[in-house]
CSV table of C-alpha atoms in Angstrom, one decimal:
chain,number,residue,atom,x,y,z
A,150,UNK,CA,95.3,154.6,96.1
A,151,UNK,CA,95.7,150.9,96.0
A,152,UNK,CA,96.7,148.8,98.5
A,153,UNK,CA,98.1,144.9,98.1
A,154,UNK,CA,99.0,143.1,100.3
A,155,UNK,CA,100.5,139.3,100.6
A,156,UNK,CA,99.2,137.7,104.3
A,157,UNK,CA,101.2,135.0,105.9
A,158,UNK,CA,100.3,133.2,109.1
A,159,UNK,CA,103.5,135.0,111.1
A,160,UNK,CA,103.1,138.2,108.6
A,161,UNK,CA,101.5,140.6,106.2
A,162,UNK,CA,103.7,142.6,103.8
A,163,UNK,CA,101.5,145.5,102.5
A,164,UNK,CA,102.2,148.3,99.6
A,165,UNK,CA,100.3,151.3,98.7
A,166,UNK,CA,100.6,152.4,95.3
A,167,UNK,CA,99.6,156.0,94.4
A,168,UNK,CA,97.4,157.0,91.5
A,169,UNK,CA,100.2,157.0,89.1
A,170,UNK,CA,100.6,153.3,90.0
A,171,UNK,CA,104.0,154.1,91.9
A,172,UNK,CA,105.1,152.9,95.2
A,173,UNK,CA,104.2,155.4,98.4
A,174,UNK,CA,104.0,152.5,101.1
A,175,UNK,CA,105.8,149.5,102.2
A,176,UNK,CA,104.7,148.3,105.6
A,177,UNK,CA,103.9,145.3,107.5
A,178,UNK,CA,101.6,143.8,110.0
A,179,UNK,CA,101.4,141.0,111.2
A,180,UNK,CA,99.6,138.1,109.9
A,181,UNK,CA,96.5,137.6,109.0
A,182,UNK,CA,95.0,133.9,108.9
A,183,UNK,CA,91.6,133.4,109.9
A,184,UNK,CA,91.7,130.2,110.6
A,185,UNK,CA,94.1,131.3,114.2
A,186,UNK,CA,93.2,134.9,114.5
A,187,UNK,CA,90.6,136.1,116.4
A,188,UNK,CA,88.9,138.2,114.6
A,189,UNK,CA,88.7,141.1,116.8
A,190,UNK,CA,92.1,141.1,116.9
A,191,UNK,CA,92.2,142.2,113.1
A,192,UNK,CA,91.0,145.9,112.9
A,193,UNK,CA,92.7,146.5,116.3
A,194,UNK,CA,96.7,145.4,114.6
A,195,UNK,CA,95.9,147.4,111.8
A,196,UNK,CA,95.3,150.5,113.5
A,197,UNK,CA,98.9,150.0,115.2
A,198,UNK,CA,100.1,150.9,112.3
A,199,UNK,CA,100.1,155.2,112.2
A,200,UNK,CA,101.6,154.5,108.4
A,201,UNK,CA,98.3,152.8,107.5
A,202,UNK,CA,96.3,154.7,109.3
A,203,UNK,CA,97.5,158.1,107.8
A,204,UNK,CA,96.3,156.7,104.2
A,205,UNK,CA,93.0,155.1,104.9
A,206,UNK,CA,90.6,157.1,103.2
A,207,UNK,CA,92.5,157.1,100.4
A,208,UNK,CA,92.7,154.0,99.8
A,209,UNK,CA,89.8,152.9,97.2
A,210,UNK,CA,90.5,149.0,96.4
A,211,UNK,CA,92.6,146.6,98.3
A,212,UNK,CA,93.9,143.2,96.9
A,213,UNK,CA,94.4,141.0,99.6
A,214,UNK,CA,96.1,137.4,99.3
A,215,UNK,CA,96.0,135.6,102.7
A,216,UNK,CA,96.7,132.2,103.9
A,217,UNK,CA,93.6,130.6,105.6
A,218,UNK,CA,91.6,132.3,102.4
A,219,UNK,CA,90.3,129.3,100.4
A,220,UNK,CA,87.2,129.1,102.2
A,221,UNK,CA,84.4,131.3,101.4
A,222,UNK,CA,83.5,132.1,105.0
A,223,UNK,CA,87.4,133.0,106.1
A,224,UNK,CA,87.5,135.4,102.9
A,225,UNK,CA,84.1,137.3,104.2
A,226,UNK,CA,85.7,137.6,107.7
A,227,UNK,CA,88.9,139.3,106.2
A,228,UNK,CA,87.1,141.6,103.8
A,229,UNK,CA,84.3,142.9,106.7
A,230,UNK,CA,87.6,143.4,109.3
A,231,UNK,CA,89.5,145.7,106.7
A,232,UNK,CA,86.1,147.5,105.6
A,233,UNK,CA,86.1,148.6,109.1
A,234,UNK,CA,89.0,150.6,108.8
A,235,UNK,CA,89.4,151.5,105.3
A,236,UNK,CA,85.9,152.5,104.5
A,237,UNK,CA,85.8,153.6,101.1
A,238,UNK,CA,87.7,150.8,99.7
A,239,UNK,CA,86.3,147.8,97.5
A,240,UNK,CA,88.4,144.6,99.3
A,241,UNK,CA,89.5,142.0,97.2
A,242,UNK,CA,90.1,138.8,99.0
A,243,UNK,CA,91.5,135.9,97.6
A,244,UNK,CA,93.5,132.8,99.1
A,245,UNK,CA,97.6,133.1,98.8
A,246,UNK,CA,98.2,130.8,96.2
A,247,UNK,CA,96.3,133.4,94.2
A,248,UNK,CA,99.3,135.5,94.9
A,249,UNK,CA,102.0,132.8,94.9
A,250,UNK,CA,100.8,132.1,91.3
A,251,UNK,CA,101.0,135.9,90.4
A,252,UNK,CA,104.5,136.2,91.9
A,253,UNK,CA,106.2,133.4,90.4
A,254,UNK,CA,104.6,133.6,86.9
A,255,UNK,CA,107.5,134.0,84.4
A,256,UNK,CA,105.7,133.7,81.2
A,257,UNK,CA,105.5,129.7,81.3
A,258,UNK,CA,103.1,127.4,83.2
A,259,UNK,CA,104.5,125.8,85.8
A,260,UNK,CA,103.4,124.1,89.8
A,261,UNK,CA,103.7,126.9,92.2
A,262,UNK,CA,104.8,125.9,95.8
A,263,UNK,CA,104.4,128.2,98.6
A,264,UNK,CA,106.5,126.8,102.1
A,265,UNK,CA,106.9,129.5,104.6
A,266,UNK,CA,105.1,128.9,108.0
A,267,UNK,CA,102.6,126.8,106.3
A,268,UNK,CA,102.7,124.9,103.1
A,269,UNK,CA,100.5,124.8,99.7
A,270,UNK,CA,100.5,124.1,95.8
A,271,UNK,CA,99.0,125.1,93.1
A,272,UNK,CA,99.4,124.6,88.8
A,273,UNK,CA,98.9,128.4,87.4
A,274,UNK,CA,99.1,128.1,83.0
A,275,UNK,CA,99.4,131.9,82.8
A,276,UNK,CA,95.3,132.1,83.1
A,277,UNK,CA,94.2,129.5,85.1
A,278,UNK,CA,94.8,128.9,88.5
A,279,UNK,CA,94.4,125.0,89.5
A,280,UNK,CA,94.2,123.5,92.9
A,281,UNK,CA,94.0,120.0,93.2
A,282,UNK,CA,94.8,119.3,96.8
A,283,UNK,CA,93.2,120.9,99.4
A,284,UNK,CA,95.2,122.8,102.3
A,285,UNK,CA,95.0,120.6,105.7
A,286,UNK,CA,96.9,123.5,107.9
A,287,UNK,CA,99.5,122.4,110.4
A,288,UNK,CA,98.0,119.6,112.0
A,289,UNK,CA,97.4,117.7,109.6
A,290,UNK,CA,99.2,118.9,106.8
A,291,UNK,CA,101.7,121.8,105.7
A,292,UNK,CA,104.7,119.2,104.8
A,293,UNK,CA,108.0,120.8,104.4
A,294,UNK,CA,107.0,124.2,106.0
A,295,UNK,CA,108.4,126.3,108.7
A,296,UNK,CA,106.0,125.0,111.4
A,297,UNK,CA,106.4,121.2,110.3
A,298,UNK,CA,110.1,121.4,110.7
A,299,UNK,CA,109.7,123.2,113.7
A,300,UNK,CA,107.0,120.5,115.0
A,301,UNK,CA,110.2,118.1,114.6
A,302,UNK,CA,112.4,119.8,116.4
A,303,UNK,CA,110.2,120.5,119.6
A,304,UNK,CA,109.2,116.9,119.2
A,305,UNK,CA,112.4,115.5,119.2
A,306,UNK,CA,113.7,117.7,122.0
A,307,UNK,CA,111.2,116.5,124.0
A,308,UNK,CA,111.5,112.9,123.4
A,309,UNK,CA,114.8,112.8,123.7
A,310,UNK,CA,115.6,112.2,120.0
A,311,UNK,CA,118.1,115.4,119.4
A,312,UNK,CA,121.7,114.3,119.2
A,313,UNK,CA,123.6,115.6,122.9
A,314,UNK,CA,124.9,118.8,121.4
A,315,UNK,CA,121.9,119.8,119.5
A,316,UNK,CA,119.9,119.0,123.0
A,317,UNK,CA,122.1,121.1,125.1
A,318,UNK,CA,121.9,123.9,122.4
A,319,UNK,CA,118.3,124.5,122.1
A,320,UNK,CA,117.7,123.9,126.4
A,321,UNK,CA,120.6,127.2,126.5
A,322,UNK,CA,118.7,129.1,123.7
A,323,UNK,CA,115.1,128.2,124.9
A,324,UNK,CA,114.7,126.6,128.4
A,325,UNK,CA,111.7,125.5,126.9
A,326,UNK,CA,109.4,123.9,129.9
A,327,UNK,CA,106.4,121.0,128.3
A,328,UNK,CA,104.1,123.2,130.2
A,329,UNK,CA,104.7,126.2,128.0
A,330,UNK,CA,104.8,124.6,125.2
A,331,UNK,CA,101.5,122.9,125.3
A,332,UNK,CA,100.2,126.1,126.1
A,333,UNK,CA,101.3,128.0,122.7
A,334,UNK,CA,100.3,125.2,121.0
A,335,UNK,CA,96.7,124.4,122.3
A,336,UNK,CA,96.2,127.6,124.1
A,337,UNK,CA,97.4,130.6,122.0
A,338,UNK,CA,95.8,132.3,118.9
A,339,UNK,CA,99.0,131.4,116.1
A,340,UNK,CA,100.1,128.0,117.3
A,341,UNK,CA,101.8,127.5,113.7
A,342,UNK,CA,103.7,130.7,114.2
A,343,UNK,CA,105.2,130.0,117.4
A,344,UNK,CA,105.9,126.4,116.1
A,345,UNK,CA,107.6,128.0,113.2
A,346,UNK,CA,110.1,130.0,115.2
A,347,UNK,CA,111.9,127.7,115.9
A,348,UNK,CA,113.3,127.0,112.6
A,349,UNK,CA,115.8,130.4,113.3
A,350,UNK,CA,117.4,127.2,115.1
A,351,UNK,CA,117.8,125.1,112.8
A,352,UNK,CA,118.7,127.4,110.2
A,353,UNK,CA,121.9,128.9,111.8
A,354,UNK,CA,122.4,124.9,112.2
A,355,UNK,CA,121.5,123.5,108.9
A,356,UNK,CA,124.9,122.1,108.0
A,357,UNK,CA,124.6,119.6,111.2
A,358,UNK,CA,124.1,116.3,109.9
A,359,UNK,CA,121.0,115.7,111.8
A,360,UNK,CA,119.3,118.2,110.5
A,361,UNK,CA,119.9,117.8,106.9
A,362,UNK,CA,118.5,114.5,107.0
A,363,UNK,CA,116.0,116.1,109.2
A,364,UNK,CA,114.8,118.7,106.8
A,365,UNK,CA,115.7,116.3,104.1
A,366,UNK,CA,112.7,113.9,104.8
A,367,UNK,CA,110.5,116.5,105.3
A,368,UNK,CA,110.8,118.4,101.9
A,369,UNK,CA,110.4,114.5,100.9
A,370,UNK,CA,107.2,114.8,102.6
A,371,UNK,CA,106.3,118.1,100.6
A,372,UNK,CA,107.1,116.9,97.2
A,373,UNK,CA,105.6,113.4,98.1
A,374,UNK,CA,102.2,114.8,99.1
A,375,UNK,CA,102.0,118.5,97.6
A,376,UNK,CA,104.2,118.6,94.1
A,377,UNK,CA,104.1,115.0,92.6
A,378,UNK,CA,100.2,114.4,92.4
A,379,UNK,CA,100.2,117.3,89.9
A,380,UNK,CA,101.1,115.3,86.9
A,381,UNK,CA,102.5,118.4,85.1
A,382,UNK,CA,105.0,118.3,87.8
A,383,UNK,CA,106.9,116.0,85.5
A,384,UNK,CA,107.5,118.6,83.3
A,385,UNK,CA,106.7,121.8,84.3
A,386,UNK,CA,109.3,124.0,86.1
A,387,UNK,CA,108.2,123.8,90.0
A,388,UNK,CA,108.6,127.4,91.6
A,389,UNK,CA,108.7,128.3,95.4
A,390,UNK,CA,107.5,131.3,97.7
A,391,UNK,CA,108.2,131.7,101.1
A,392,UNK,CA,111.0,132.1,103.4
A,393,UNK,CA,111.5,128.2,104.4
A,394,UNK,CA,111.9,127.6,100.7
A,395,UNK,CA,114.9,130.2,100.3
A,396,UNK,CA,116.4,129.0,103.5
A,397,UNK,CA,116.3,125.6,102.2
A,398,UNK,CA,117.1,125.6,98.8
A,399,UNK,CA,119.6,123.6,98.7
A,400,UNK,CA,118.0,121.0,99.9
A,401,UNK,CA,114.7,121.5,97.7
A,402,UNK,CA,116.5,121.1,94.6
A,403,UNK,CA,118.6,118.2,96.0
A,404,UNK,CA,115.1,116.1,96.7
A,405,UNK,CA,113.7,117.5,93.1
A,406,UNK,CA,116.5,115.8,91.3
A,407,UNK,CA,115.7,112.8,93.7
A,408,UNK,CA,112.6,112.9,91.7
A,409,UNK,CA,113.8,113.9,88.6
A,410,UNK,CA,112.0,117.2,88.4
A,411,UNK,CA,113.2,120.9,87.9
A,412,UNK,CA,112.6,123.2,90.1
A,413,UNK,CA,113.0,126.6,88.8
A,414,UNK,CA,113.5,130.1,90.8
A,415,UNK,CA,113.2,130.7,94.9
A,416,UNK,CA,111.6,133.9,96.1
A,417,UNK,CA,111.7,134.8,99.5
A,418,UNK,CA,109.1,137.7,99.5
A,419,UNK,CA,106.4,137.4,96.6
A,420,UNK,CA,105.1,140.9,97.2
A,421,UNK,CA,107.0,143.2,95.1
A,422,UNK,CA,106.8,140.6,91.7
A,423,UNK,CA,103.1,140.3,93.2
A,424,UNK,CA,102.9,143.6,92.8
A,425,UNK,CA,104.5,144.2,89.4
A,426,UNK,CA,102.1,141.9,88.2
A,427,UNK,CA,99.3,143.8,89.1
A,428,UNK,CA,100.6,146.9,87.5
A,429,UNK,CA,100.9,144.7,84.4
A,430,UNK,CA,97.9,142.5,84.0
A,431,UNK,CA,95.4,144.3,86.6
A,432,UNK,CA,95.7,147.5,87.2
């Protein structure tokens, strides 16, 4: 069996494909990025998962695409955790990029942008994957993603900035004390996950004036510092992964043509055209 599976900050979606290279497992964990999980933590999640455990040792090769993976040292962490618990497996690991690239790949090169809870980009030419910008993670980076947006809206509860009915809304759905909140976000093992909730706020609100222009500036922010330094983003189709993206398409496309560029298709959940492409071009 072969397992691949596609590792966010907030969550992993995994599937098992039998020797026949069919499906026999979809599951989830949750995610896996080294750079916020403790590593102890990683064996211990997995093995909360009975569907997982059941296959183990059949499993003989995992692929696994994770975000926090473009450094050497993070991928060795991830492939000694899941050795620990699926022992006669090779373990691929490689950053999720790798996997956005994969997922989106229609046939035609083009700049592949993942924005879920954080934020990355990449030019893929059908064979080569290329990576000019390096990933800066959510303090100093992740433009346009879920835990950048919801950054903002913490921020500007706090200070005071949220128009009155906005403010009133989110103190009746969170109560949310400065106390706690430092605490998740200096204290707690997934700080960009947490921060990232919060954009089931602003979604079911996205139509509010103040938060278009709110989510607006910050896919500005994305295309500004993640899409347009790729100079085949002038014109190469621009393709998104993640959740934040789907949400938000709308106003992705309406900044693209701000820039005059074309974005192209929106996938929520990369895994299964991840996984058809490794039936067609790995496997």
């Amino acid at each position: 069996m072969v397992a691949i599976v596609d590792s966010g900050s907030t969550k992993s979606d995994w599937v098992i494909l039998d020797d026949f290279k069919k499906v026999f497992l979809k599951t989830e964990t949750i995610g896996f990025n080294p750079n916020f999980i403790n590593r102890e933590l990683i064996v211990p999640e997995i093995e909360k998962n009975s569907s997982l455990i059941l296959v183990r040792n059949s499993i003989t090769k995992i692929f696994f695409y994770g975000s926090g993976c473009g450094v050497k040292k993070n991928c060795e962490t991830i492939e000694e955790e899941l050795k620990k618990v699926f022992t006669k497996a090779e373990v691929v690991v490689r950053e999720d990029l790798v996997a956005a690239a994969y997922a989106a790949y229609s046939g035609k090169p083009a700049v592949v942008c993942i924005l879920g809870t954080g934020s990355n980009s990449c030019y893929f030419d059908g064979k080569d994957i290329k990576i000019e910008l390096p990933s800066l993670g959510f303090l100093m980076g992740d433009e346009g993603s879920g835990s950048a947006i919801g950054k903002q809206l913490v921020r500007r509860y706090f200070m005071k900035k949220l128009p009155a009915d906005l403010h009133t809304e989110f103190e009746q759905n969170y109560g949310l004390k400065i106390e706690d909140a430092l605490k998740n976000m200096y204290h707690s093992s997934r700080p960009n996950a947490w921060l990232a909730d919060f954009n089931k706020f602003v979604i079911e609100r996205k139509d509010h004036p103040y938060f278009k222009d709110m989510v607006y500036e910050e896919m500005k922010n994305f295309f500004e510092y993640q899409v347009i330094p790729y100079k085949q983003s002038k014109d190469a189709e621009i393709n998104f992964i993640g959740s934040i993206a789907y949400y938000y398409e709308d106003t992705l496309r309406s900044v693209a043509e701000e820039f005059h560029l074309n974005v192209g298709h929106v996938v929520q959940k990369p895994i299964e055209s991840l996984v058809d492409y490794h039936i067609k071009y790995i496997l």
